[in-house]
Coordinates of C-alpha atoms in Angstrom, one line a residue:
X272 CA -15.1 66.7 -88.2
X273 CA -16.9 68.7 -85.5
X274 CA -14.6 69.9 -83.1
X275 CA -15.9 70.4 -79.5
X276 CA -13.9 69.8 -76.0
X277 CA -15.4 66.7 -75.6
X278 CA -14.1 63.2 -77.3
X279 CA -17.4 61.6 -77.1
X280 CA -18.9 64.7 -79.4
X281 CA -16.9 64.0 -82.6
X282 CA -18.6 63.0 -85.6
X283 CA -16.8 61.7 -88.6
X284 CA -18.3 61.4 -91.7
X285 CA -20.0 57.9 -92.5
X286 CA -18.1 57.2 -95.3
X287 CA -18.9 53.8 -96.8
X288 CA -16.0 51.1 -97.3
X289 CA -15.1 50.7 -100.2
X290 CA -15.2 47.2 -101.9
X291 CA -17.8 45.7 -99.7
X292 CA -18.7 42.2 -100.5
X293 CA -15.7 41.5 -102.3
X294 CA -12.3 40.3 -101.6
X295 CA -10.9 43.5 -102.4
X296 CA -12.6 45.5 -99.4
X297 CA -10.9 48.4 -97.6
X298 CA -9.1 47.5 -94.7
X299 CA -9.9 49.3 -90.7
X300 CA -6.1 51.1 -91.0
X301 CA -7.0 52.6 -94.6
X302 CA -10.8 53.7 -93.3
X303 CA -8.7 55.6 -91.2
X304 CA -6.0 57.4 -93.0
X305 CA -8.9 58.5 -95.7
X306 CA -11.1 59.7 -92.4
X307 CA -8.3 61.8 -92.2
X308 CA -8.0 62.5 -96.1
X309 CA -12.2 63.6 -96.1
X310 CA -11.6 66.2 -93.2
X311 CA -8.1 67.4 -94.4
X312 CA -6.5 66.6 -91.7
X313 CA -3.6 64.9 -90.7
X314 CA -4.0 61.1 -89.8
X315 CA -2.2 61.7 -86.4
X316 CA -4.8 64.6 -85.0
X317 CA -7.1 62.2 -86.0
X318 CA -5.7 59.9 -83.3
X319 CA -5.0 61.6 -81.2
X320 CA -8.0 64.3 -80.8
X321 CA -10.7 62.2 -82.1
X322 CA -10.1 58.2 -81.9
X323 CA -7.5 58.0 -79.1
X324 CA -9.8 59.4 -75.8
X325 CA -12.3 56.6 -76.9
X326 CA -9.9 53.8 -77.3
X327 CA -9.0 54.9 -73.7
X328 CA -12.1 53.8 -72.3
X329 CA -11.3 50.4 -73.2
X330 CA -9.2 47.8 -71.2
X331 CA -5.6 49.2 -72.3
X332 CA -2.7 47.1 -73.2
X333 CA -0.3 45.6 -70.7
X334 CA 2.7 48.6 -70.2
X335 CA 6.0 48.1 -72.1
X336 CA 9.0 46.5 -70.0
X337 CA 10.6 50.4 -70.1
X338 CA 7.3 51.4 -68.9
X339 CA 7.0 54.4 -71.5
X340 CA 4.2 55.7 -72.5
X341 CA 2.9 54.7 -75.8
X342 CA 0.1 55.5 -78.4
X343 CA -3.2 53.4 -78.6
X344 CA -1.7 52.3 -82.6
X345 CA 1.8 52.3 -81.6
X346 CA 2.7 49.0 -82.3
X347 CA -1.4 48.2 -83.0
X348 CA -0.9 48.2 -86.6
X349 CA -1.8 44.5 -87.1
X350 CA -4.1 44.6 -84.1
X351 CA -6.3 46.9 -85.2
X352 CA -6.9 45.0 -88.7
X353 CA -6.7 41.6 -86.6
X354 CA -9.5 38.9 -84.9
X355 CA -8.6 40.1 -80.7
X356 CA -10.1 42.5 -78.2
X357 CA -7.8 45.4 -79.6
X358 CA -9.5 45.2 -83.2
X359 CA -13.0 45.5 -81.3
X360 CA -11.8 48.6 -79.6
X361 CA -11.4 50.1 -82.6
X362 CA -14.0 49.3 -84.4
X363 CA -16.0 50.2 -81.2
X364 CA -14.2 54.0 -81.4
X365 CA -15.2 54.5 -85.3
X366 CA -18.7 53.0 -84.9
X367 CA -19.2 55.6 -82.2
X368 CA -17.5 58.1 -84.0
X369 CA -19.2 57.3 -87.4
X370 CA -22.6 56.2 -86.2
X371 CA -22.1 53.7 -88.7
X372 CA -22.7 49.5 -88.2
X373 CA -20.8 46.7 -89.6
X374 CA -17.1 48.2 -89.5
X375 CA -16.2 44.5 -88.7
X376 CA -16.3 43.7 -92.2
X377 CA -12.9 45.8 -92.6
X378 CA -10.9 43.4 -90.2
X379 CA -10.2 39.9 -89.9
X380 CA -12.6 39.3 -87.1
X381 CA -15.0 36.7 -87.9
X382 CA -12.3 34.2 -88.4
X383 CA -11.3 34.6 -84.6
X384 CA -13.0 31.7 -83.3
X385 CA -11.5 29.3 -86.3
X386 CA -7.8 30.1 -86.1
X387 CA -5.2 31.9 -84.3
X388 CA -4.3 35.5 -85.2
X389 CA -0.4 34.6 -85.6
X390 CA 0.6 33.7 -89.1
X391 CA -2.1 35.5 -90.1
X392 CA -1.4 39.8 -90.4
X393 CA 1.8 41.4 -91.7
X394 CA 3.0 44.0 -89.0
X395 CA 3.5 46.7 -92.0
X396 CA 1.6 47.8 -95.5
X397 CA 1.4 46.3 -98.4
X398 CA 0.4 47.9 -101.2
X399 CA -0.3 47.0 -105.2
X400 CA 1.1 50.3 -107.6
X401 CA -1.4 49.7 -110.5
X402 CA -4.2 49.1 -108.0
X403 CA -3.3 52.6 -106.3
X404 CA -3.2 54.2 -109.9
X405 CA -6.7 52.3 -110.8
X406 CA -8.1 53.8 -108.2
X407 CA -7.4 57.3 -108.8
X408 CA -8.5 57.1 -112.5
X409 CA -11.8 55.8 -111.4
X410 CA -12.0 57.5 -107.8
X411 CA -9.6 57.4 -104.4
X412 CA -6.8 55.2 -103.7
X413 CA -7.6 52.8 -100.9
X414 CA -5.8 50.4 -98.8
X415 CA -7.0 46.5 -99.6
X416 CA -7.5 44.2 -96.3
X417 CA -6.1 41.8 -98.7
X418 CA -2.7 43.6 -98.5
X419 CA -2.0 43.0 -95.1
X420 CA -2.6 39.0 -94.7
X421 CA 0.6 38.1 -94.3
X422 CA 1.4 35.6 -96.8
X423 CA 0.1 37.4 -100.0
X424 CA 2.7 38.7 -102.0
X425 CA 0.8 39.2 -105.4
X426 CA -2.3 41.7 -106.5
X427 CA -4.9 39.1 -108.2
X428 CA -6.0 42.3 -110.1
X429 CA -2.8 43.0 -112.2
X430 CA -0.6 40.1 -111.4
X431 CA 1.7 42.8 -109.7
X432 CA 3.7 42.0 -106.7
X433 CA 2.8 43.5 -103.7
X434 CA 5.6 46.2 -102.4
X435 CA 5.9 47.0 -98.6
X436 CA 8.7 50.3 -99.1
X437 CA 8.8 53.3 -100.7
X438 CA 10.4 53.3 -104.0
X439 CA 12.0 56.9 -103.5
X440 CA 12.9 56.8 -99.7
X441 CA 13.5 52.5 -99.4
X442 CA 11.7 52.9 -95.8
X443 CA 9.5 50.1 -94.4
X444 CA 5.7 51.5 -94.8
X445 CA 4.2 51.1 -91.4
X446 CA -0.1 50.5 -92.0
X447 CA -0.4 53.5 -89.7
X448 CA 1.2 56.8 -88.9
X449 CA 0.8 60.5 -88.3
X450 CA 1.0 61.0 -91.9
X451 CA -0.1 58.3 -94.1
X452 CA -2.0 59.8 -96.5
X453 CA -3.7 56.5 -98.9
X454 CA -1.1 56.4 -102.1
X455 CA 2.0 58.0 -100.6
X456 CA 4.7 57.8 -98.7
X457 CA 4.4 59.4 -95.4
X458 CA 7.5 59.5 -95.1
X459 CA 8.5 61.7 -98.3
X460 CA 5.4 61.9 -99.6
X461 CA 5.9 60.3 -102.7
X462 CA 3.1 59.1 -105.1
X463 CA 2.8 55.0 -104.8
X464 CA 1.1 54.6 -107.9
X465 CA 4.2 54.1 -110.3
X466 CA 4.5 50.9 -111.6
X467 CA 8.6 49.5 -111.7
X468 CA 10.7 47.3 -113.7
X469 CA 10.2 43.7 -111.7
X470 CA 6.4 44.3 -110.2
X471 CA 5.2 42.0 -112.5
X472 CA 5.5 38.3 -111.4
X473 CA 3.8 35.0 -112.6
X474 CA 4.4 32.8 -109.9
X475 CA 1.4 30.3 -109.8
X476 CA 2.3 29.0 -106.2
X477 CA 1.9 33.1 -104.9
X478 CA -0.9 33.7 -107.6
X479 CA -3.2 30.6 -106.4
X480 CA -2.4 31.9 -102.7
X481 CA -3.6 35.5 -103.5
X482 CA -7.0 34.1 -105.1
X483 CA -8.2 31.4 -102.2
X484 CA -7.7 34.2 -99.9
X485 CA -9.4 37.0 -101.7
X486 CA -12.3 34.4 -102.5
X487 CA -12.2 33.7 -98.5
X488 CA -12.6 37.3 -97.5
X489 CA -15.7 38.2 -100.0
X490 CA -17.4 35.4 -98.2
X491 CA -16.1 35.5 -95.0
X492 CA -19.2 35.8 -93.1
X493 CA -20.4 32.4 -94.1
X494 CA -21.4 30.0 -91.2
X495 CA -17.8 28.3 -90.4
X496 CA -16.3 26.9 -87.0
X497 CA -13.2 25.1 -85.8
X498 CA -15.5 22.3 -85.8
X499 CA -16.0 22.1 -89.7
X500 CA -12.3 23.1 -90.1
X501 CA -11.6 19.6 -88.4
X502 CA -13.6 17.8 -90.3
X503 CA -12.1 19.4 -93.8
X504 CA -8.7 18.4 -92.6
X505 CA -10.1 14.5 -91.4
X506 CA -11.2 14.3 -95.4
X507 CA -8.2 15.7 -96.3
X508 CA -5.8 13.5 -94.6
X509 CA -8.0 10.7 -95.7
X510 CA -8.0 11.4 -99.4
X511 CA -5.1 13.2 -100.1
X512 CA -2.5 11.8 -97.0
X513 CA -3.6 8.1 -97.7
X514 CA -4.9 8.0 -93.9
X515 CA -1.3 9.3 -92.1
X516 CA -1.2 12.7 -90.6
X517 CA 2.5 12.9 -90.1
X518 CA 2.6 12.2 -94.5
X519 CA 0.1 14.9 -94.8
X520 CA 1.7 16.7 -92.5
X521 CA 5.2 16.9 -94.0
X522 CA 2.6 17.9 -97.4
X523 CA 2.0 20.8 -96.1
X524 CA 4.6 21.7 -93.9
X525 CA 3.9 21.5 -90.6
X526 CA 5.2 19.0 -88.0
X527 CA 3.6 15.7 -87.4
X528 CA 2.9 16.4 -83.8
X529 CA 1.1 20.1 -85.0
X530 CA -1.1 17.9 -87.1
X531 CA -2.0 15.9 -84.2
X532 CA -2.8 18.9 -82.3
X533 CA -5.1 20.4 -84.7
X534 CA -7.7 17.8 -83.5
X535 CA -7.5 18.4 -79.8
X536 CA -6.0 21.9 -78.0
X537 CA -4.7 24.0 -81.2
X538 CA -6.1 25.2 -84.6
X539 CA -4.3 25.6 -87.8
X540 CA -3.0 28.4 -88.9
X541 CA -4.8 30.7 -92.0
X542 CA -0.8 29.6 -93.6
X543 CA -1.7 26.1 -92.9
X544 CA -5.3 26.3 -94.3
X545 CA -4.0 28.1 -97.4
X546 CA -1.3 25.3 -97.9
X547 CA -4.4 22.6 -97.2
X548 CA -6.2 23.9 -99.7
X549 CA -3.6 24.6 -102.2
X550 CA -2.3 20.9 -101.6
X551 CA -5.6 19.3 -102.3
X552 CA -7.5 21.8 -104.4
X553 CA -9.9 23.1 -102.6
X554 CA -11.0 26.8 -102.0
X555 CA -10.6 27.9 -98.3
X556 CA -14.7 28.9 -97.8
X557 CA -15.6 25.5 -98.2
X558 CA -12.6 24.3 -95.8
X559 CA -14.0 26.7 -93.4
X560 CA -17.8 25.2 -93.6
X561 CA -16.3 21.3 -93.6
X562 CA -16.9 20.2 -96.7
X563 CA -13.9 20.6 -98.8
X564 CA -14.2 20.6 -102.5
X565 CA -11.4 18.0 -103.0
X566 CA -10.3 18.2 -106.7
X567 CA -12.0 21.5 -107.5
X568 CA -8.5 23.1 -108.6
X569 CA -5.5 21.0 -110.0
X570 CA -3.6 20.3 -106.7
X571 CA -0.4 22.0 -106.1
X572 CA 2.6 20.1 -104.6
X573 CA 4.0 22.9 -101.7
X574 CA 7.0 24.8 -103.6
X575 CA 10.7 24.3 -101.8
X576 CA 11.3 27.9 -101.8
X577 CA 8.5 28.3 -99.2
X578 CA 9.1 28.6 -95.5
X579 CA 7.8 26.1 -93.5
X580 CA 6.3 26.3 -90.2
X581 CA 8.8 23.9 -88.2
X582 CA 12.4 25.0 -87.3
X583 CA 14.5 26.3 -90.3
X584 CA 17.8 25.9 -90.7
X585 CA 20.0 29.1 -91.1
X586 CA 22.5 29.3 -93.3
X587 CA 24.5 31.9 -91.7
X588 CA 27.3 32.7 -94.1
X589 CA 24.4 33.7 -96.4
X590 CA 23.2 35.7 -94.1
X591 CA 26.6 37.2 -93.8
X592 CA 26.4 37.5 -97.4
X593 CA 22.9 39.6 -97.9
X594 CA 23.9 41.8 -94.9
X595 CA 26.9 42.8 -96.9
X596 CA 25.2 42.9 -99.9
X597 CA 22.6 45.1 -98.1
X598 CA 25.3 47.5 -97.0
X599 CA 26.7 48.1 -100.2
X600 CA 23.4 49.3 -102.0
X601 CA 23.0 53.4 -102.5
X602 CA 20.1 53.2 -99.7
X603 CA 20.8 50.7 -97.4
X604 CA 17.5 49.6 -95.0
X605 CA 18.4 50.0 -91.4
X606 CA 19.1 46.3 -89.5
X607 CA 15.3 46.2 -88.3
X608 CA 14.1 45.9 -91.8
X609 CA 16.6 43.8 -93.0
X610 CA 15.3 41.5 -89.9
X611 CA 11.6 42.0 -91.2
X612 CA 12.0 41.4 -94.4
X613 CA 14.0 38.0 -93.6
X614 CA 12.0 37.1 -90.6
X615 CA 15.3 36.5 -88.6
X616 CA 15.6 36.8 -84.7
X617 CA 17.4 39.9 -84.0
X618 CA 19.2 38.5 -81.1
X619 CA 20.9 35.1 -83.4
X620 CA 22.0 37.4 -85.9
X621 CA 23.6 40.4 -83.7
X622 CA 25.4 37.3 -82.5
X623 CA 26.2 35.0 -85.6
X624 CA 26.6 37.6 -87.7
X625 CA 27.9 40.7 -85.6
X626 CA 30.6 42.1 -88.1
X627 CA 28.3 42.6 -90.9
X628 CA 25.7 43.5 -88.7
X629 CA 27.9 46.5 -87.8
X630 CA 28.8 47.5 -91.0
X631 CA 25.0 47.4 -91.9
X632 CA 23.7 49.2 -89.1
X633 CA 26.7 52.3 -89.7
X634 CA 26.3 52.6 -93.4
X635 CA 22.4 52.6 -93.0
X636 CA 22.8 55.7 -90.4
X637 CA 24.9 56.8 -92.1
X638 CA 22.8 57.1 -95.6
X639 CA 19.5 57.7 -93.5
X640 CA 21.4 61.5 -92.4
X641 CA 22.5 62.5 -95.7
X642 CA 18.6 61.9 -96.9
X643 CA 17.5 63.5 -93.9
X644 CA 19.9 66.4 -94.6
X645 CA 19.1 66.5 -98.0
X646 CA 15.8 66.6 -97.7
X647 CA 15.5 69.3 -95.0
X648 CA 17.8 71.4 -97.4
X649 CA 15.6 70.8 -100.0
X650 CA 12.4 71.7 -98.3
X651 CA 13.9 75.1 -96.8
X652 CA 14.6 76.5 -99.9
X653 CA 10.8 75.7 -101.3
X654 CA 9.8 77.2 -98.3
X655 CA 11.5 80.1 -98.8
X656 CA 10.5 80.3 -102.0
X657 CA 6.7 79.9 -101.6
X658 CA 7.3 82.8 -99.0
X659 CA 8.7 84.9 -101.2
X660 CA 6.0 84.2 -103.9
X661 CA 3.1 84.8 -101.3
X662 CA 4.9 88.1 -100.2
X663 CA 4.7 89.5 -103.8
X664 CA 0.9 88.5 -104.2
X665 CA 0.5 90.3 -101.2
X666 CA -0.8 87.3 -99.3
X667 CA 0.1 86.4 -95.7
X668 CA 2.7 83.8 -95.2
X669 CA 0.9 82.1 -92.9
X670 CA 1.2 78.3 -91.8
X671 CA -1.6 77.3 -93.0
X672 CA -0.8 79.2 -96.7
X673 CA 2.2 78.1 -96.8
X674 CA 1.3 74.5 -95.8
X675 CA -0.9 74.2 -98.4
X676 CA 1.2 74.6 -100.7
X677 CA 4.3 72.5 -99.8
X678 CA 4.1 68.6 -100.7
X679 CA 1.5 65.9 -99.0
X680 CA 3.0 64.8 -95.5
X681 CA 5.1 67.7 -95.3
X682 CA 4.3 69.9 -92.5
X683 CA 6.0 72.9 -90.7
X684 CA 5.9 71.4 -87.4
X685 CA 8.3 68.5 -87.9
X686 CA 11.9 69.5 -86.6
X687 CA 13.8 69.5 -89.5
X688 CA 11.8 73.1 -90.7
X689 CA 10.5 74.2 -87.4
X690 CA 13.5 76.2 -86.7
X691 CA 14.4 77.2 -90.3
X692 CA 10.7 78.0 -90.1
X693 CA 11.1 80.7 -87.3
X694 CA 13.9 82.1 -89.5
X695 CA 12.1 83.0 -92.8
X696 CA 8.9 84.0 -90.9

C-alpha cells in the first residue's frame, strides 16, 4: 500500500476475487482482511488509514442513541456484504482504492430489488474448517459469501457444518475486526483449519439449503425481478398449494396474511424463497427469472425443527435450562452470544429468565478474566523470551523484531503487554 498524507492517494493491490463465477466466491469482508494479509498489515490500519476517509465521503449512518462515535464497520458487518446503500459505499471505497470494476460480485447486491435484506445476512462469520485447510494446501484461505447468508449451516464442499466461534477461545467470530487475519482467530490467533469431532453432518433439509443457494449466487446476475418472483410463487400456489395461499402458506411457513402480501406491498424473504423452492423442487435461479422448474428435485416437506417466520412460542423453562447448562460448561459464552446463537430478545429473557441469566452473565466474566489473565501471562513470558534470544544474536529488540516473531493477531500495542512491554524494553 502506498502511503502518502492523502486518503484519496492509496492504492491497494488489485487482487482478483477468488472463486468468481461460482457459488463459492469471496465475500467483500474477506477481500478485505486479505487486502490487509497482501500488504502485512493489520486489518484495522487498513480501516482506518486507507478505507475509512473514503467511506466518510459518503452519506454516514444515522448516530447511535448514546451519540458515541463509532467506526464506519462497527456494527457494518452484514452491511457491507449486504444489497443497501452501505454495501455500495464500500464497494465504492475499494473500487477507488483498487482501481478495479465489478467488486459487486462479492456482496449480495443484485438481489436488492427482488427481496428485502433481513432474513438474509448473518451479523457474524461463518466459516467451513476443511475448506480453510483446502485452501491453504492449494493456495490462501479465503472467506466464502456463501458463509454469511444466514440460513446456511452446512459447507456443500465437504458436508462439514459451518462453525461461527473459535474452537480454542469459544468467542463469537465477528466478519470484521482489527485483527482478523483469513483462517484465524483474531481473537487468539488460533489456526481455523482443524477439523473436530461433530463437523460432519448429513442433514438433507440443511444440505439441499446449502446447494440452491450456492447454485443461486454463481448465477446471480441473471435477468430476475420481483415481478418474475411473483409469478414463480402464483405457479407454485397453484400446483403445489391446490390454489389456497394460506395452505401454501402454512407449507412453507409463513403466515397467511404474509402470503397475501407478497403479491401487493412486501416481497418474500431469500428464507421464504429457499423454503419455496425446497417445498416444490425447484432451484432458486429459475424462481428468480419466473419460471419455476416444478418437480426438478424430489420435493421436501419443511422439517419441524425449523424456525418459522410467524411468532414462536418460547418455552421458557428450557430456556432456563440451556442458560444453566451454558454456565456450567469450562468456557461459558457471555449472555450476548447465548442470545445470538438462540435468536432470543434480550429484554424477554433478562426478564423471564433473570436468575439464570445472572448466573450466566457472572460465570462468563468470570471465565473470560482468567483467559484474559492467562493469556497475557503467557504472552509476557514469550516476549521476554524472544527478547532475550534477539539480545544474544545481537539483534535489536525492536517492535517490529519482536512482533514478527510473536503469534498472528498478537501485537504489542494491545493493553494487556503494552505495559509489561515498557518493562522488558
Amino acid at each position: 500500500m502506498t502511503m502518502s498524507r492523502s486518503p484519496s492517494e492509496y492504492r491497494l493491490f488489485p487482487l482478483v476475487p477468488f472463486g468468481r463465477g461460482t457459488g463459492q466466491i469471496e465475500s467483500l469482508t474477506g477481500y478485505i482482511t486479505r487486502q490487509a494479509r497482501e500488504h502485512s498489515i493489520s486489518t484495522g490500519r487498513l480501516l482506518t488509514e486507507a478505507i475509512e476517509p473514503l467511506i466518510r465521503l459518503y452519506p454516514p449512518r444515522a448516530s447511535s442513541p448514546g451519540g458515541r462515535r463509532t467506526t464506519p464497520w462497527h456494527g457494518d458487518q452484514r452491511a457491507i456484504n449486504g444489497t443497501g446503500e452501505r454495501s455500495g459505499a464500500w464497494l465504492a471505497a475499494l473500487e477507488q482504492l483498487t482501481e478495479m470494476g465489478d467488486l459487486s460480485e462479492l456482496t449480495v447486491r443484485s438481489w436488492s430489488a427482488i427481496m428485502p435484506a433481513h432474513y438474509m445476512l448473518r451479523s457474524g462469520a461463518g466459516y467451513c474448517p476443511a475448506c480453510f485447510q483446502a485452501d491453504l494446501e492449494y493456495g490462501h484461505p479465503y472467506e466464502r459469501l456463501i458463509w454469511a447468508v444466514h440460513d446456511v449451516h452446512t459447507c456443500v464442499v465437504h458436508g462439514t457444518r459451518l462453525r461461527s466461534k473459535c474452537p480454542r477461545c469459544a468467542r463469537l467470530l465477528p466478519s470484521l475486526a482489527p485483527w482478523s487475519v483469513p483462517g484465524n482467530c483474531p481473537y487468539c490467533g488460533r489456526w481455523l483449519g482443524e477439523r473436530l469431532a461433530g463437523d460432519t453432518t448429513i442433514d438433507p433439509w440443511q444440505t439441499r439449503v446449502a446447494s440452491l443457494i450456492e447454485h443461486a449466487l454463481a448465477r446471480r446476475f441473471d435477468l430476475g425481478s420481483i415481478e418474475g418472483v411473483r409469478r414463480s410463487l402464483a405457479v407454485a400456489i397453484d400446483v403445489v398449494g391446490d390454489g389456497n395461499r394460506a395452505h401454501f402458506a402454512r407449507m412453507v411457513g409463513v403466515t397467511p396474511s404474509a402470503a397475501h402480501d407478497w403479491f401487493s406491498r412486501s416481497r418474500p424473504t431469500l428464507r421464504t424463497l429457499i423454503r419455496v423452492a425446497v417445498v416444490i423442487g425447484s432451484d432458486l435461479p429459475a424462481i428468480l427469472a419466473g419460471e419455476p422448474h416444478v418437480g426438478l428435485f424430489p420435493p421436501m416437506r419443511l422439517p419441524v425443527d425449523v424456525p418459522s417466520e410467524r411468532h414462536r412460542v418460547i418455552s421458557w423453562p428450557r430456556v432456563q435450562a440451556a442458560l444453566a447448562a451454558e454456565a456450567e460448561k469450562e468456557q461459558p459464552a457471555s449472555l450476548n452470544s447465548f442470545l445470538q446463537t438462540s435468536g432470543l430478545d434480550k429484554t424477554n429473557v433478562r426478564k423471564r429468565a433473570s436468575p439464570a441469566a445472572r448466573t450466566l452473565v457472572v460465570r462468563a466474566q468470570a471465565r473470560r478474566k482468567e483467559r484474559v489473565e492467562r493469556r497475557r501471562d503467557a504472552l509476557v513470558q514469550e516476549v521476554e523470551t524472544i527478547v532475550a534470544g534477539l539480545r544474544e544474536r545481537g539483534l535489536v529488540a525492536s517492535r517490529r523484531n519482536v512482533e514478527s516473531l510473536l503469534p498472528p493477531g498478537v501485537s504489542l500495542r494491545e493493553a494487556a503487554l503494552h505495559e509489561a512491554w515498557r518493562q522488558i524494553r
